[in-house]
mmCIF file of C-alpha atoms in Angstrom:
data_model
loop_
_atom_site.group_PDB
_atom_site.id
_atom_site.type_symbol
_atom_site.label_atom_id
_atom_site.label_comp_id
_atom_site.label_asym_id
_atom_site.label_seq_id
_atom_site.Cartn_x
_atom_site.Cartn_y
_atom_site.Cartn_z
ATOM 1 C CA MET A 1 356.509 64.488 198.603
ATOM 2 C CA THR A 2 358.591 63.491 195.609
ATOM 3 C CA HIS A 3 362.339 63.016 195.818
ATOM 4 C CA SER A 4 362.885 66.411 194.163
ATOM 5 C CA GLU A 5 360.541 68.118 196.642
ATOM 6 C CA TYR A 6 362.351 66.393 199.513
ATOM 7 C CA VAL A 7 365.751 67.637 198.308
ATOM 8 C CA ALA A 8 364.413 71.156 197.673
ATOM 9 C CA PHE A 9 362.869 71.280 201.178
ATOM 10 C CA PHE A 10 366.140 70.396 202.892
ATOM 11 C CA ARG A 11 368.206 72.584 200.575
ATOM 12 C CA THR A 12 365.997 75.516 201.600
ATOM 13 C CA ILE A 13 366.598 74.678 205.252
ATOM 14 C CA ALA A 14 370.372 74.592 204.625
ATOM 15 C CA GLN A 15 370.172 77.960 202.849
ATOM 16 C CA GLN A 16 368.138 79.604 205.601
ATOM 17 C CA HIS A 17 369.912 78.277 208.712
ATOM 18 C CA VAL A 18 372.312 80.953 209.979
ATOM 19 C CA ASP A 19 375.091 78.482 210.789
ATOM 20 C CA ILE A 20 374.893 76.500 207.543
ATOM 21 C CA ARG A 21 374.106 79.188 204.944
ATOM 22 C CA HIS A 22 374.338 77.068 201.810
ATOM 23 C CA SER A 23 374.494 79.091 198.596
ATOM 24 C CA GLU A 24 375.605 78.760 194.994
ATOM 25 C CA THR A 25 378.977 80.254 195.910
ATOM 26 C CA GLU A 26 379.462 78.524 199.314
ATOM 27 C CA MET A 27 378.723 74.788 199.286
ATOM 28 C CA HIS A 28 377.254 73.687 202.640
ATOM 29 C CA PHE A 29 374.716 71.107 201.393
ATOM 30 C CA VAL A 30 375.160 67.792 199.609
ATOM 31 C CA ARG A 31 372.842 64.910 198.965
ATOM 32 C CA THR A 32 373.691 61.259 198.648
ATOM 33 C CA VAL A 33 372.061 57.965 197.813
ATOM 34 C CA VAL A 34 372.732 55.660 200.727
ATOM 35 C CA SER A 35 372.424 51.891 200.721
ATOM 36 C CA ALA A 36 372.581 49.533 203.657
ATOM 37 C CA GLU A 37 375.864 48.783 205.436
ATOM 38 C CA PRO A 38 378.680 48.259 204.525
ATOM 39 C CA PHE A 39 378.037 50.500 201.514
ATOM 40 C CA ARG A 40 376.820 53.417 203.657
ATOM 41 C CA GLN A 41 380.202 54.020 205.294
ATOM 42 C CA LEU A 42 382.133 53.511 202.050
ATOM 43 C CA HIS A 43 379.846 55.918 200.207
ATOM 44 C CA MET A 44 380.224 58.622 202.886
ATOM 45 C CA GLU A 45 384.008 58.269 202.808
ATOM 46 C CA GLU A 46 384.048 58.657 199.022
ATOM 47 C CA LEU A 47 381.626 61.582 199.180
ATOM 48 C CA LEU A 48 383.776 63.486 201.658
ATOM 49 C CA LYS A 49 386.974 62.658 199.777
ATOM 50 C CA SER A 50 385.567 63.975 196.510
ATOM 51 C CA LEU A 51 384.139 67.142 198.085
ATOM 52 C CA SER A 52 386.842 68.029 200.601
ATOM 53 C CA SER A 53 388.193 70.888 198.483
ATOM 54 C CA LYS A 54 384.731 72.307 197.658
ATOM 55 C CA ILE A 55 382.603 71.896 200.765
ATOM 56 C CA ARG A 56 382.558 74.428 203.607
ATOM 57 C CA THR A 57 381.708 73.655 207.199
ATOM 58 C CA PRO A 58 379.384 73.196 208.868
ATOM 59 C CA PHE A 59 377.417 71.370 206.209
ATOM 60 C CA MET A 60 374.402 69.135 205.798
ATOM 61 C CA ILE A 61 374.465 65.750 204.097
ATOM 62 C CA LEU A 62 370.964 64.737 203.036
ATOM 63 C CA GLU A 63 370.414 61.011 202.586
ATOM 64 C CA THR A 64 367.781 59.565 200.281
ATOM 65 C CA TYR A 65 364.651 58.301 201.978
ATOM 66 C CA ASP A 66 363.002 54.903 202.218
ATOM 67 C CA ALA A 67 359.227 54.603 202.052
ATOM 68 C CA GLN A 68 356.559 52.261 203.290
ATOM 69 C CA TYR A 69 352.938 52.607 202.196
ATOM 70 C CA LEU A 70 350.003 52.356 204.572
ATOM 71 C CA ASP A 71 346.449 51.859 203.365
ATOM 72 C CA ASN A 72 343.889 52.098 206.151
ATOM 73 C CA GLY A 73 341.140 50.759 203.886
ATOM 74 C CA ALA A 74 339.427 54.137 203.620
ATOM 75 C CA ASP A 75 340.242 56.973 201.238
ATOM 76 C CA ALA A 76 343.563 57.976 202.763
ATOM 77 C CA ILE A 77 346.807 56.294 201.768
ATOM 78 C CA PHE A 78 349.932 57.310 203.633
ATOM 79 C CA LYS A 79 353.608 57.021 202.772
ATOM 80 C CA HIS A 80 355.849 56.599 205.819
ATOM 81 C CA THR A 81 358.980 58.336 204.591
ATOM 82 C CA ASP A 82 362.063 57.447 206.626
ATOM 83 C CA ALA A 83 364.661 60.131 206.026
ATOM 84 C CA ALA A 84 368.040 61.138 207.418
ATOM 85 C CA PHE A 85 370.435 64.040 207.406
ATOM 86 C CA ILE A 86 373.813 64.617 208.988
ATOM 87 C CA ILE A 87 375.219 67.914 210.219
ATOM 88 C CA VAL A 88 379.019 67.782 209.915
ATOM 89 C CA ASP A 89 381.918 70.013 210.968
ATOM 90 C CA ILE A 90 385.705 69.709 211.304
ATOM 91 C CA ALA A 91 387.542 69.057 214.556
ATOM 92 C CA GLY A 92 391.270 69.318 215.092
ATOM 93 C CA LYS A 93 393.070 65.982 214.632
ATOM 94 C CA ASP A 94 393.344 64.226 218.008
ATOM 95 C CA ASP A 95 391.819 67.299 219.676
ATOM 96 C CA PHE A 96 389.208 65.667 221.898
ATOM 97 C CA ASP A 97 387.937 68.967 223.326
ATOM 98 C CA SER A 98 387.360 70.201 219.770
ATOM 99 C CA GLU A 99 385.526 66.961 218.939
ATOM 100 C CA GLU A 100 383.181 67.473 221.890
ATOM 101 C CA GLN A 101 382.492 71.061 220.838
ATOM 102 C CA ILE A 102 381.762 69.948 217.259
ATOM 103 C CA LEU A 103 379.415 67.214 218.465
ATOM 104 C CA ASP A 104 377.561 69.731 220.654
ATOM 105 C CA LYS A 105 377.385 72.228 217.777
ATOM 106 C CA THR A 106 376.159 69.709 215.177
ATOM 107 C CA GLU A 107 373.549 68.351 217.584
ATOM 108 C CA ARG A 108 372.282 71.890 218.268
ATOM 109 C CA ILE A 109 372.070 72.727 214.554
ATOM 110 C CA GLY A 110 370.299 69.443 213.797
ATOM 111 C CA GLU A 111 367.788 70.019 216.569
ATOM 112 C CA GLU A 112 367.125 73.488 215.155
ATOM 113 C CA VAL A 113 366.467 71.825 211.777
ATOM 114 C CA LEU A 114 364.008 69.451 213.463
ATOM 115 C CA GLY A 115 362.337 72.491 215.022
ATOM 116 C CA TYR A 116 362.014 74.054 211.558
ATOM 117 C CA ILE A 117 360.444 70.863 210.167
ATOM 118 C CA ARG A 118 358.062 70.583 213.119
ATOM 119 C CA HIS A 119 357.000 74.221 212.674
ATOM 120 C CA HIS A 120 356.535 73.678 208.918
ATOM 121 C CA TYR A 121 354.210 70.718 209.394
ATOM 122 C CA ARG A 122 352.216 72.446 212.134
ATOM 123 C CA ASP A 123 351.467 75.371 209.833
ATOM 124 C CA PRO A 124 347.794 75.038 208.803
ATOM 125 C CA ALA A 125 348.782 75.554 205.160
ATOM 126 C CA ASN A 126 350.931 72.381 205.285
ATOM 127 C CA LYS A 127 348.801 70.129 207.536
ATOM 128 C CA LYS A 128 346.990 68.609 204.563
ATOM 129 C CA ARG A 129 350.310 67.503 203.079
ATOM 130 C CA GLY A 130 351.060 65.106 205.941
ATOM 131 C CA THR A 131 352.524 64.909 209.415
ATOM 132 C CA PHE A 132 355.818 64.999 211.282
ATOM 133 C CA LYS A 133 356.177 64.075 214.944
ATOM 134 C CA LEU A 134 359.309 64.482 217.039
ATOM 135 C CA THR A 135 358.565 61.103 218.621
ATOM 136 C CA GLN A 136 359.567 59.640 215.257
ATOM 137 C CA ALA A 137 363.006 61.283 215.212
ATOM 138 C CA ALA A 138 366.315 60.104 216.650
ATOM 139 C CA SER A 139 369.962 61.133 216.558
ATOM 140 C CA GLU A 140 373.399 59.598 216.909
ATOM 141 C CA LYS A 141 376.957 60.908 216.846
ATOM 142 C CA VAL A 142 379.075 60.027 213.785
ATOM 143 C CA GLY A 143 382.752 60.250 212.986
ATOM 144 C CA PRO A 144 385.481 60.535 212.450
ATOM 145 C CA PHE A 145 385.360 60.616 208.658
ATOM 146 C CA ARG A 146 388.680 61.352 207.006
ATOM 147 C CA ASP A 147 390.205 61.796 210.493
ATOM 148 C CA LYS A 148 388.639 65.221 211.045
ATOM 149 C CA TYR A 149 384.915 65.284 210.224
ATOM 150 C CA PHE A 150 382.477 64.680 213.083
ATOM 151 C CA GLY A 151 378.783 65.275 213.348
ATOM 152 C CA THR A 152 375.318 64.246 214.354
ATOM 153 C CA ARG A 153 373.040 62.119 212.194
ATOM 154 C CA PHE A 154 369.279 62.551 212.498
ATOM 155 C CA ASP A 155 366.723 59.940 211.457
ATOM 156 C CA LEU A 156 363.152 61.098 211.039
ATOM 157 C CA ARG A 157 359.833 60.050 209.589
ATOM 158 C CA PHE A 158 357.421 62.124 207.548
ATOM 159 C CA THR A 159 354.004 60.746 206.778
ATOM 160 C CA PRO A 160 352.615 62.469 203.707
ATOM 161 C CA ILE A 161 349.210 61.658 202.296
ATOM 162 C CA VAL A 162 349.689 60.116 198.839
ATOM 163 C CA SER A 163 346.173 58.937 197.965
ATOM 164 C CA LYS A 164 346.029 60.889 194.700
ATOM 165 C CA ASN A 165 349.410 59.505 193.583
ATOM 166 C CA LEU A 166 348.276 55.897 193.942
ATOM 167 C CA LYS A 167 344.978 56.039 192.071
ATOM 168 C CA TYR A 168 344.695 53.653 189.183
ATOM 169 C CA ASN A 169 345.114 55.449 185.859
ATOM 170 C CA PRO A 170 344.000 53.215 182.962
ATOM 171 C CA ASP A 171 345.703 55.554 180.482
ATOM 172 C CA LYS A 172 349.084 54.345 181.793
ATOM 173 C CA PHE A 173 348.406 50.682 180.906
ATOM 174 C CA ILE A 174 347.865 48.867 177.644
ATOM 175 C CA GLN A 175 344.442 47.262 177.704
ATOM 176 C CA PRO A 176 344.154 43.650 176.469
#
């Protein structure tokens, strides 16, 4: 899975989920490059500040993934792809009941997204592309951002097979 394929996959999920419904006219999906703390929190704050007039809730923030390669010594090479997304909505300022409802709602939507991903990877047509296991997913509550945004962040791991991508291609190197 390339970065573009990863973004397209999650954008499709955001377009198809009945609560998110991202479209060209209604922005409910954004993607961001996230570095380690403290930059992560600063970047999210800037992202929400810049989009607050354009984005509609609930929405999905897709974070870039990190990868680790695994070579079992045979033909198959795997790429552990650690990914994350956040489902976000708005709660009333200092309205703790509203915050709880938003956290419940964003957790439900995120779990439905995980269900979609699990179903996708169990489809025989996609099994050769890699694996996804719920035992390699986790969630945590996030917020508040900009005093009103709350949500649930989901971490997950895909393990695509990337053997063909990592074959040596002599045409890509100048020979001495």
